[in-house]
Coordinates of C-alpha atoms (C1' of nucleotides) in Angstrom, one line a residue:
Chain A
X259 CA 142.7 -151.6 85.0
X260 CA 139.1 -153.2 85.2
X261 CA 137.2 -151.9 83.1
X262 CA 137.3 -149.3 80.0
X263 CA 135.9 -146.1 81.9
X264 CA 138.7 -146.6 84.4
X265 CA 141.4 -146.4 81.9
X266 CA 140.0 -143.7 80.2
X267 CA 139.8 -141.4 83.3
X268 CA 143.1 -142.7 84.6
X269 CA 144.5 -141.7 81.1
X270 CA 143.7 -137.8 81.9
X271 CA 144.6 -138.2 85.1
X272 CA 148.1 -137.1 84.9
X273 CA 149.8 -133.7 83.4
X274 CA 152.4 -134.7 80.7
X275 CA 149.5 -136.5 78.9
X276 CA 146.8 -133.9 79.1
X277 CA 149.5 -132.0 77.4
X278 CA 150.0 -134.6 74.8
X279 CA 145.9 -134.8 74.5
X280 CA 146.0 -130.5 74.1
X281 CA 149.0 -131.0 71.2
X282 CA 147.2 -133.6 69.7
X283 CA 144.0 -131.5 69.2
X284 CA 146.1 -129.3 67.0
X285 CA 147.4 -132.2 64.7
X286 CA 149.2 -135.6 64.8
X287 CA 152.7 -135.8 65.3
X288 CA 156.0 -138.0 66.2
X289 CA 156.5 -139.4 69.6
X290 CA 159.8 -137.2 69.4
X291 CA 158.3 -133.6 68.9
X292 CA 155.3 -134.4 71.3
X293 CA 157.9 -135.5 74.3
X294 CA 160.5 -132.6 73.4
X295 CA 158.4 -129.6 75.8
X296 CA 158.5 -132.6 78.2
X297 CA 161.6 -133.3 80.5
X298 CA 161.7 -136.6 80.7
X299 CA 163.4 -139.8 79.4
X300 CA 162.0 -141.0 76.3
X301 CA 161.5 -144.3 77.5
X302 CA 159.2 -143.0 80.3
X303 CA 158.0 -140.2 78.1
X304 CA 156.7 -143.5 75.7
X305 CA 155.0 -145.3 78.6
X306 CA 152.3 -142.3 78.6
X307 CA 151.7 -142.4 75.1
X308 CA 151.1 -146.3 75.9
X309 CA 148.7 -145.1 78.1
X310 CA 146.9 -143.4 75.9
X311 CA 146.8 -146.1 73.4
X312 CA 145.4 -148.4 75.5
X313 CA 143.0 -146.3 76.7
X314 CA 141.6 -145.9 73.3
X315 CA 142.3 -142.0 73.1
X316 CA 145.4 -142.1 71.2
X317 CA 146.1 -144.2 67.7
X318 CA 149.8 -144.6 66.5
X319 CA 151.3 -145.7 63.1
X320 CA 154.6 -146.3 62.3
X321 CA 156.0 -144.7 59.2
X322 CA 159.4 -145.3 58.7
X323 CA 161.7 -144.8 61.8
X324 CA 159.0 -142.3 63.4
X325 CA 155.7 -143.3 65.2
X326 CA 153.0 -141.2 64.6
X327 CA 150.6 -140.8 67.1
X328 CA 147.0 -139.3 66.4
X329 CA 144.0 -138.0 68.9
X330 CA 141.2 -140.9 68.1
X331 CA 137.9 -139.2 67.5
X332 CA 135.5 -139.2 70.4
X333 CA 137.4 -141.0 72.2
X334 CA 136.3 -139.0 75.6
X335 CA 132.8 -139.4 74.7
X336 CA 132.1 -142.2 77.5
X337 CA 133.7 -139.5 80.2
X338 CA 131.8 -137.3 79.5
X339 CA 128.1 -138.8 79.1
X340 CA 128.9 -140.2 82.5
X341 CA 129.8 -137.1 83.4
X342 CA 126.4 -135.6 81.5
X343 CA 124.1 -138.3 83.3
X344 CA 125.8 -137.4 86.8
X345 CA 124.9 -133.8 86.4
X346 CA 121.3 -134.6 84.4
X347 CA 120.4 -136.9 87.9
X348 CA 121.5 -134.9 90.3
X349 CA 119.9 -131.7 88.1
X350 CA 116.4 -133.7 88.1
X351 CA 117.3 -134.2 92.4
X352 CA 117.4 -130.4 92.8
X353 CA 114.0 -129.6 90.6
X354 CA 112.3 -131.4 92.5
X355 CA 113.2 -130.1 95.4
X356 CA 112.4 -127.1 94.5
X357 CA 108.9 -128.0 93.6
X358 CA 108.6 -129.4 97.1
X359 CA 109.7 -126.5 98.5
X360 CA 107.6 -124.0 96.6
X361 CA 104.4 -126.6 97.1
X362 CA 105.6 -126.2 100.9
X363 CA 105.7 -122.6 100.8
X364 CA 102.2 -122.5 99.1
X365 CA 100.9 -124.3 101.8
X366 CA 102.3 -122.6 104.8
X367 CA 100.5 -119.1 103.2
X368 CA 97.6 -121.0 103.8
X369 CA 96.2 -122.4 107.1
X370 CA 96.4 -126.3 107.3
X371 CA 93.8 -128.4 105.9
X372 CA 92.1 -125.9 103.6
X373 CA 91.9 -128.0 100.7
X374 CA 91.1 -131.4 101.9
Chain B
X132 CA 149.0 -135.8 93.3
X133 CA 150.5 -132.8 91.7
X134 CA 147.2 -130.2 91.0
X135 CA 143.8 -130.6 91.3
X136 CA 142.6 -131.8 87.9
X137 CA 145.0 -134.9 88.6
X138 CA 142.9 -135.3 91.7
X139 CA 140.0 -135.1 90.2
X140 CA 140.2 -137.3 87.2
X141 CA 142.4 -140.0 89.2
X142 CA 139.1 -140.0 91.8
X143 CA 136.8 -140.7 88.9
X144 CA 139.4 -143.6 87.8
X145 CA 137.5 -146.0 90.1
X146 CA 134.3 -148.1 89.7
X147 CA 134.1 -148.0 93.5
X148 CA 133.8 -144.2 93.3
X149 CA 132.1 -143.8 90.4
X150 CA 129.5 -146.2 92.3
X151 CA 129.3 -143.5 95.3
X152 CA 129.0 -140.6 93.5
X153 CA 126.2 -142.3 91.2
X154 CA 124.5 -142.9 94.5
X155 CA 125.2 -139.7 96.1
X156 CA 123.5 -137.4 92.5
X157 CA 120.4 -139.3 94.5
X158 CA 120.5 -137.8 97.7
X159 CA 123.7 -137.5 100.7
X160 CA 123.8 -140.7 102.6
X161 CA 126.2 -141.9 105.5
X162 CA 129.2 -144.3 104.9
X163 CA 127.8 -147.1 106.6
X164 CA 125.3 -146.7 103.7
X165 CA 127.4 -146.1 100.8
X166 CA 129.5 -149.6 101.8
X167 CA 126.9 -151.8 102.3
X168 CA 127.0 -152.4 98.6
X169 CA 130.3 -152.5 98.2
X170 CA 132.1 -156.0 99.3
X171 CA 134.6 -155.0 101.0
X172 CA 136.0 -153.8 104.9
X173 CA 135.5 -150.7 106.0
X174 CA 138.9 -149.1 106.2
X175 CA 139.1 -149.9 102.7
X176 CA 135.8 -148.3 101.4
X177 CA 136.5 -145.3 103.9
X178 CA 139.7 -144.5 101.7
X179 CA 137.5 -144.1 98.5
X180 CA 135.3 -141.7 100.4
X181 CA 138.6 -139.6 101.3
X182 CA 140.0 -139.7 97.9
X183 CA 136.9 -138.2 96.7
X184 CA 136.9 -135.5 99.3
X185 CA 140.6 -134.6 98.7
X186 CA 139.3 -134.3 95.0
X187 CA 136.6 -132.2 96.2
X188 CA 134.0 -133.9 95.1
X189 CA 131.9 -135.2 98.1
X190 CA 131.9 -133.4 101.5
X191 CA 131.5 -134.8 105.1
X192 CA 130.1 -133.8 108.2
X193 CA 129.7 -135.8 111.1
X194 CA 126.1 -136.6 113.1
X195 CA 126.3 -138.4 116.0
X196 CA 128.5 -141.1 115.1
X197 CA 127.3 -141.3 111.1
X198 CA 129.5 -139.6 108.7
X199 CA 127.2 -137.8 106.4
X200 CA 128.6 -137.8 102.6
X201 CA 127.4 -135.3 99.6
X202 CA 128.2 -134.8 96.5
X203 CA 129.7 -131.1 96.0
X204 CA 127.7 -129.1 93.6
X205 CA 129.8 -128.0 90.7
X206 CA 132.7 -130.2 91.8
X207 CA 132.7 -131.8 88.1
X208 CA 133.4 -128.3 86.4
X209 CA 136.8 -128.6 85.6
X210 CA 136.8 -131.8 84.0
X211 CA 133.8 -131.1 81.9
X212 CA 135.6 -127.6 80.8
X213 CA 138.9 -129.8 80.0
X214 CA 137.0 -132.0 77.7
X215 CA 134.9 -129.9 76.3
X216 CA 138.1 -127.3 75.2
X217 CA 139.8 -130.2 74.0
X218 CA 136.2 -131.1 71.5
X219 CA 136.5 -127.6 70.9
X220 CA 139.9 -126.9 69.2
X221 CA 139.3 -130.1 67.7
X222 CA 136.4 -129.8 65.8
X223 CA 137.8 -126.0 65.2
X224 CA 140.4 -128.1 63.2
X225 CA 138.4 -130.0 61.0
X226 CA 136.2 -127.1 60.1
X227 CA 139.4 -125.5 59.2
X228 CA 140.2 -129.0 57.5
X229 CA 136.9 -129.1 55.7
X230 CA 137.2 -125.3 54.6
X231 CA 140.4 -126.0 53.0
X232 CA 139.4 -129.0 51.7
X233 CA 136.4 -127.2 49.9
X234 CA 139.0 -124.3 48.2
X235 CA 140.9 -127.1 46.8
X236 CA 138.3 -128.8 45.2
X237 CA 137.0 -125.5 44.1
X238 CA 140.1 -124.8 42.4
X239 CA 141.0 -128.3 40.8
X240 CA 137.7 -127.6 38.7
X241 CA 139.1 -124.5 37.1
X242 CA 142.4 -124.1 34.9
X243 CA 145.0 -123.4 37.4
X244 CA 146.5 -119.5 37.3
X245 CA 142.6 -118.8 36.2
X246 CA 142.4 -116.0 38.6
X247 CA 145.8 -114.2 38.8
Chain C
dG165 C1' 125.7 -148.7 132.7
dC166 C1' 126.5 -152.2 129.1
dA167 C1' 126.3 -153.7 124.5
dA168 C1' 125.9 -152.7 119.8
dT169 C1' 126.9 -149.5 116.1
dA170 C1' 129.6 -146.4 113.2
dG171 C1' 133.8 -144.9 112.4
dT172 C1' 138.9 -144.3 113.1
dT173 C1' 143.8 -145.4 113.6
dA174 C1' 147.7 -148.2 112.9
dG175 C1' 150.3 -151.3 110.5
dC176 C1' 150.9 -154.7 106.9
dT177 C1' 151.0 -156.7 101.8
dT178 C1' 150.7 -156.6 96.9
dA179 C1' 150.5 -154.5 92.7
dA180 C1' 150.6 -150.5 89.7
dT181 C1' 152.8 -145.9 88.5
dG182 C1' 156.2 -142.9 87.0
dG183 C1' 160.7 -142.2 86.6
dC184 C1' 165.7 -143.7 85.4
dT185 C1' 169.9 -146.0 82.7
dA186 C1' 172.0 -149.0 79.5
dA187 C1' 172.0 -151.5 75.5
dC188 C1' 169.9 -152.5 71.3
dC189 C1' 167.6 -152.1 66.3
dA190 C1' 166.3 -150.2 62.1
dA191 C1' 165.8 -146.2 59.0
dA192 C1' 167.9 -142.1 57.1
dT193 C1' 171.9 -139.4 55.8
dG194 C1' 176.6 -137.8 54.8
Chain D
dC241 C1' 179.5 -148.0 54.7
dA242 C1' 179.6 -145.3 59.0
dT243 C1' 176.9 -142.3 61.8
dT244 C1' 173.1 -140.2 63.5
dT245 C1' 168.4 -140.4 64.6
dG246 C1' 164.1 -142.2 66.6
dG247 C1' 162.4 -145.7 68.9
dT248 C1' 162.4 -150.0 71.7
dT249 C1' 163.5 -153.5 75.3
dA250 C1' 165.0 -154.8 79.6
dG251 C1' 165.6 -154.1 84.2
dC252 C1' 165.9 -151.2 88.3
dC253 C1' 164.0 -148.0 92.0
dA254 C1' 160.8 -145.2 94.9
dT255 C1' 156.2 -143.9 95.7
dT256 C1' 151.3 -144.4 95.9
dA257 C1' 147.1 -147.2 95.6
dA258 C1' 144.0 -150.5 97.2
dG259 C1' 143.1 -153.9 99.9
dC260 C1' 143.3 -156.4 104.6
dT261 C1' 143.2 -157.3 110.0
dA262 C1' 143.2 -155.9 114.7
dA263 C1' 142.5 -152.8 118.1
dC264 C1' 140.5 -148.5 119.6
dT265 C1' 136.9 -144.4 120.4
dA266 C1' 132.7 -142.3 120.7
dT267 C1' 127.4 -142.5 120.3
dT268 C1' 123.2 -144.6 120.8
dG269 C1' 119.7 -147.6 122.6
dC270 C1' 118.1 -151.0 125.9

DNA sequence: GCAATAGTTAGCTTAATGGCTAACCAAATG
DNA sequence: CATTTGGTTAGCCATTAAGCTAACTATTGC
């Protein structure tokens, strides 16, 4: 994956590890108990919590035989000020628009070239 | 890909994309248009503009012989209520956290069994 | 009407994803 | 100490993604 963003959004991208991302909100907890609502292999159930890792929104620690895995805080923040900025832009597009139209509707209650 | 938010996140998992909607919050625009930043053939660049209709965020129409692209208002709802629920129950945790915390300390500077 | 323009369709390649099993290792437990 | 438990490693498979070229179609402009 190129660049950070693209991991990020590729992380949330799939169902099993929005789940994850939902438990997680609600506390840390063992690979096991986070894969058992998920019927799957654990060996393919551990490749998304890889994914998650490396895409920065998921920490893990190994205590004894268990790996804990933890939500890492603010970790969607570049999502969604991308996401903010999108909506500010296109936002500030329709305002002024809207200006423009209600400067053209001014006008056309007018006749052309009164105020020159 | 399974359901929409899948979809939707997986079309924002591209620089390419990102790119095209960035341009697109600044006005629709045809694909020739779109590419002609982009380094690369056509075909290529055309199957970035369908992912991002199958997503639902861009919509085409055809003029003439131009494929006209805009971005479709509202299309990054979803996402942004995702991520924001996550925040949500989240932060609602450490409050919780902090609350308890406080009652805790509270209580470690009194005698314990001080208010039976 | 002919040439250039803007897409479109088809078919190919490479790499990444998402799943599996089998076999292994290390910590915990009876 | 033997067994169970919780991961881990390795390797396989099918599908999808992201790129390409070549050849085709439909509009537009001279």
């Amino acid at each position: 994956m190129a660049n950070q963003m693209d991991s990020l959004f590729s992380a949330l991208a799939d169902q099993t590890r929005r789940d994850v991302v939902e438990r997680l909100t609600r506390g840390e907890a063992p690979v096991k108990e986070l894969a058992a609502p998920h019927d799957m292999a654990l060996p393919s159930f551990m490749k998304h919590i890889d994914r998650l890792e490396e895409a920065g929104v998921v920490s893990t620690r190994k205590v004894g035989r268990q790996r804990i895995v933890a939500l890492t805080p603010g970790a969607f923040g570049p999502a969604e000020t991308w996401l903010d900025r999108q909506k500010q832009v296109w936002e500030g597009r329709l305002d002024r628009l809207e200006a423009l139209a209600r400067k053209i509707e001014a006008e056309t209650n007018t006749f052309p070239g009164d105020d020159p």
